[in-house]
mmCIF file of C-alpha atoms in Angstrom:
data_model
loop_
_atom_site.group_PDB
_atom_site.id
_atom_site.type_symbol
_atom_site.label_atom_id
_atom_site.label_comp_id
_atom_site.label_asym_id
_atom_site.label_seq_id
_atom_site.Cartn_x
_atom_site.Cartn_y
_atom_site.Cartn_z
ATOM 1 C CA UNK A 1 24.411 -9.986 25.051
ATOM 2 C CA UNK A 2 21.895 -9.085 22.897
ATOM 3 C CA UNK A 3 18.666 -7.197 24.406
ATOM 4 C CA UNK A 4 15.160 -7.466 23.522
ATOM 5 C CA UNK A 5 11.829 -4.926 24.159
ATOM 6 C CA UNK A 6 9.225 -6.656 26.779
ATOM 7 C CA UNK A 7 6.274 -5.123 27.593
ATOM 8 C CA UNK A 8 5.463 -6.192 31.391
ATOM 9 C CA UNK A 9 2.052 -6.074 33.005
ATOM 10 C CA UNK A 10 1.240 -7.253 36.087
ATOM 11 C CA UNK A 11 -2.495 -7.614 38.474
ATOM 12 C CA UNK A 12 -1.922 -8.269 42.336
ATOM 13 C CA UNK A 13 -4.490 -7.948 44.435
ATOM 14 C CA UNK A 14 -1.880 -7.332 47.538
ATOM 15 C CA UNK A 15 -0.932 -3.519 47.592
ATOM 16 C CA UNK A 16 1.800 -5.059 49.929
ATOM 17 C CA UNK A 17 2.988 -7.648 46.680
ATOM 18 C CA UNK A 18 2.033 -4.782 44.656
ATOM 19 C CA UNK A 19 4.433 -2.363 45.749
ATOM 20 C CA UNK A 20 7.242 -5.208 45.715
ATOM 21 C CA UNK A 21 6.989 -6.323 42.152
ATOM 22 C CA UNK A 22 6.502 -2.669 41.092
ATOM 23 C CA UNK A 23 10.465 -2.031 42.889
ATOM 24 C CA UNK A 24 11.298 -4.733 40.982
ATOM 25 C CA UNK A 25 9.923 -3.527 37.771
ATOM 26 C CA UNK A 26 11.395 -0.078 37.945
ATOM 27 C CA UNK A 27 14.477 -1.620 38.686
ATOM 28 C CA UNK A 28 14.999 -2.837 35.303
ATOM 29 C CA UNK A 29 12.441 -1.160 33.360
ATOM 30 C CA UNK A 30 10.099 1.850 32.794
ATOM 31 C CA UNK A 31 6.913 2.580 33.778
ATOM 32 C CA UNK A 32 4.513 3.812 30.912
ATOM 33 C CA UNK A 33 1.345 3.172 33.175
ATOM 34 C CA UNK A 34 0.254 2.343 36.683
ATOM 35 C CA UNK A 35 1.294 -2.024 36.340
ATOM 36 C CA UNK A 36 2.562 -1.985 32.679
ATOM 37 C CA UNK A 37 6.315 -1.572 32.085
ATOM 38 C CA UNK A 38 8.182 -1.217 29.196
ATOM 39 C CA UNK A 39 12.018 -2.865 29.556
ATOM 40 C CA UNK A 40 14.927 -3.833 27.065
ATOM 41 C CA UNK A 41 16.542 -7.181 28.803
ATOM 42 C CA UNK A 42 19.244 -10.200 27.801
ATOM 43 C CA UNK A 43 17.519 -13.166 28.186
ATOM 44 C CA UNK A 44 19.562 -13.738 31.360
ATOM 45 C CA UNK A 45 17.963 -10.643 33.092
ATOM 46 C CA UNK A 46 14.285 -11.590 31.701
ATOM 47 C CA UNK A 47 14.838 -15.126 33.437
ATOM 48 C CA UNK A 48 15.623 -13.357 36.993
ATOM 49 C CA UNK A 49 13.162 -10.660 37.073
ATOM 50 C CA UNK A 50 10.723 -13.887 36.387
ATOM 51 C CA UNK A 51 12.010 -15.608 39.051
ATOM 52 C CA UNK A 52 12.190 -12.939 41.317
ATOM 53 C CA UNK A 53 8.419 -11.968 40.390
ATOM 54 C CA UNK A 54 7.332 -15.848 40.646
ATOM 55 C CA UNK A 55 8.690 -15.805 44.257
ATOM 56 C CA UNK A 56 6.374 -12.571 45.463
ATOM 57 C CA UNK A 57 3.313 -13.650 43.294
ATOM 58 C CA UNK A 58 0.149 -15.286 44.860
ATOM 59 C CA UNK A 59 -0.532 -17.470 41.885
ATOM 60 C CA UNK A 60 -3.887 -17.966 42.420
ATOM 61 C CA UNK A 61 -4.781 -14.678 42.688
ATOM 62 C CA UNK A 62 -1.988 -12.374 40.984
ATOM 63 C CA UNK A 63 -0.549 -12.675 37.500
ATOM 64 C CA UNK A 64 2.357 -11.026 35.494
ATOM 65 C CA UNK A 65 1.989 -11.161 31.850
ATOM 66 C CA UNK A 66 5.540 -10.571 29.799
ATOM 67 C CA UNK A 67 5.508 -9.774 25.948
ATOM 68 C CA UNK A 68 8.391 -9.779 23.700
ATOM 69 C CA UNK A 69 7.920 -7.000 20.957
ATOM 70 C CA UNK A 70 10.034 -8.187 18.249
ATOM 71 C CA UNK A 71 12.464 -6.148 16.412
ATOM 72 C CA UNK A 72 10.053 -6.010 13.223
ATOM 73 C CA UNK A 73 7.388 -4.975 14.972
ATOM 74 C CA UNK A 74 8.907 -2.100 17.146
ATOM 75 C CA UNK A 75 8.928 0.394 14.524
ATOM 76 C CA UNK A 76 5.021 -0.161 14.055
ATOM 77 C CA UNK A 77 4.097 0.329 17.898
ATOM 78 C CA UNK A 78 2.185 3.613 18.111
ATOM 79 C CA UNK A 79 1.529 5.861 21.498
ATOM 80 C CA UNK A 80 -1.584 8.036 21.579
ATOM 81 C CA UNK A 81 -1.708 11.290 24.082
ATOM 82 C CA UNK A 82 1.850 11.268 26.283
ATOM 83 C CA UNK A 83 4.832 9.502 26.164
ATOM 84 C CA UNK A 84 6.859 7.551 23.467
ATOM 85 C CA UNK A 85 8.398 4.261 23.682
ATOM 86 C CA UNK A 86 11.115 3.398 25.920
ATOM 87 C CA UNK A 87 14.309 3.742 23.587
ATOM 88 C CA UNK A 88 16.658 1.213 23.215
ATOM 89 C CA UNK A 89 19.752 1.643 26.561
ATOM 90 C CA UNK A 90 22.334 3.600 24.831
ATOM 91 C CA UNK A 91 25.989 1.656 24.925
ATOM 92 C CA UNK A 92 29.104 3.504 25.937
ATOM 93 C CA UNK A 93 32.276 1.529 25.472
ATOM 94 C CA UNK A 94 35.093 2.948 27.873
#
């Protein structure tokens, strides 16, 4: 399956919800700043992290923002100060 680069943020007012969907998060992706992630995912994987998230979120006061970076404009994404953008999972076929 073909995987895409998502750029995750998420406000919870919680620290309980917080530190939940932040376990979550790092399960599948990394952490660039204190609620943003960075994660290459199928489609399949984006769908259950969302679920997942949905089912810990207080909708009315949290929120989780996902962004697809397309492929087109991943080589234009700059990083200013530390870090560099989470590279693509590397594939070892056994």
């Amino acid at each position: 399956m073909e995987r895409s680069f998502f750029l995750l943020a998420y406000d919870i007012t919680s620290d309980r919800r917080r530190a939940k969907i932040a376990k979550l998060m790092e399960s599948l992706g990394e952490r660039v700043q204190g609620s943003v992630f960075e994660a290459w995912l199928t489609a399949v994987e984006l769908e259950k992290l969302v679920k997942k998230a949905q089912k810990l979120l207080n909708e009315k006061e949290d929120s989780l923002r996902v962004y697809v970076i397309c492929a087109t404009c991943r080589p234009r994404l700059k990083v200013y100060g530390q870090g560099s953008p989470t590279p693509p999972p590397v594939v070892t076929i056994v």
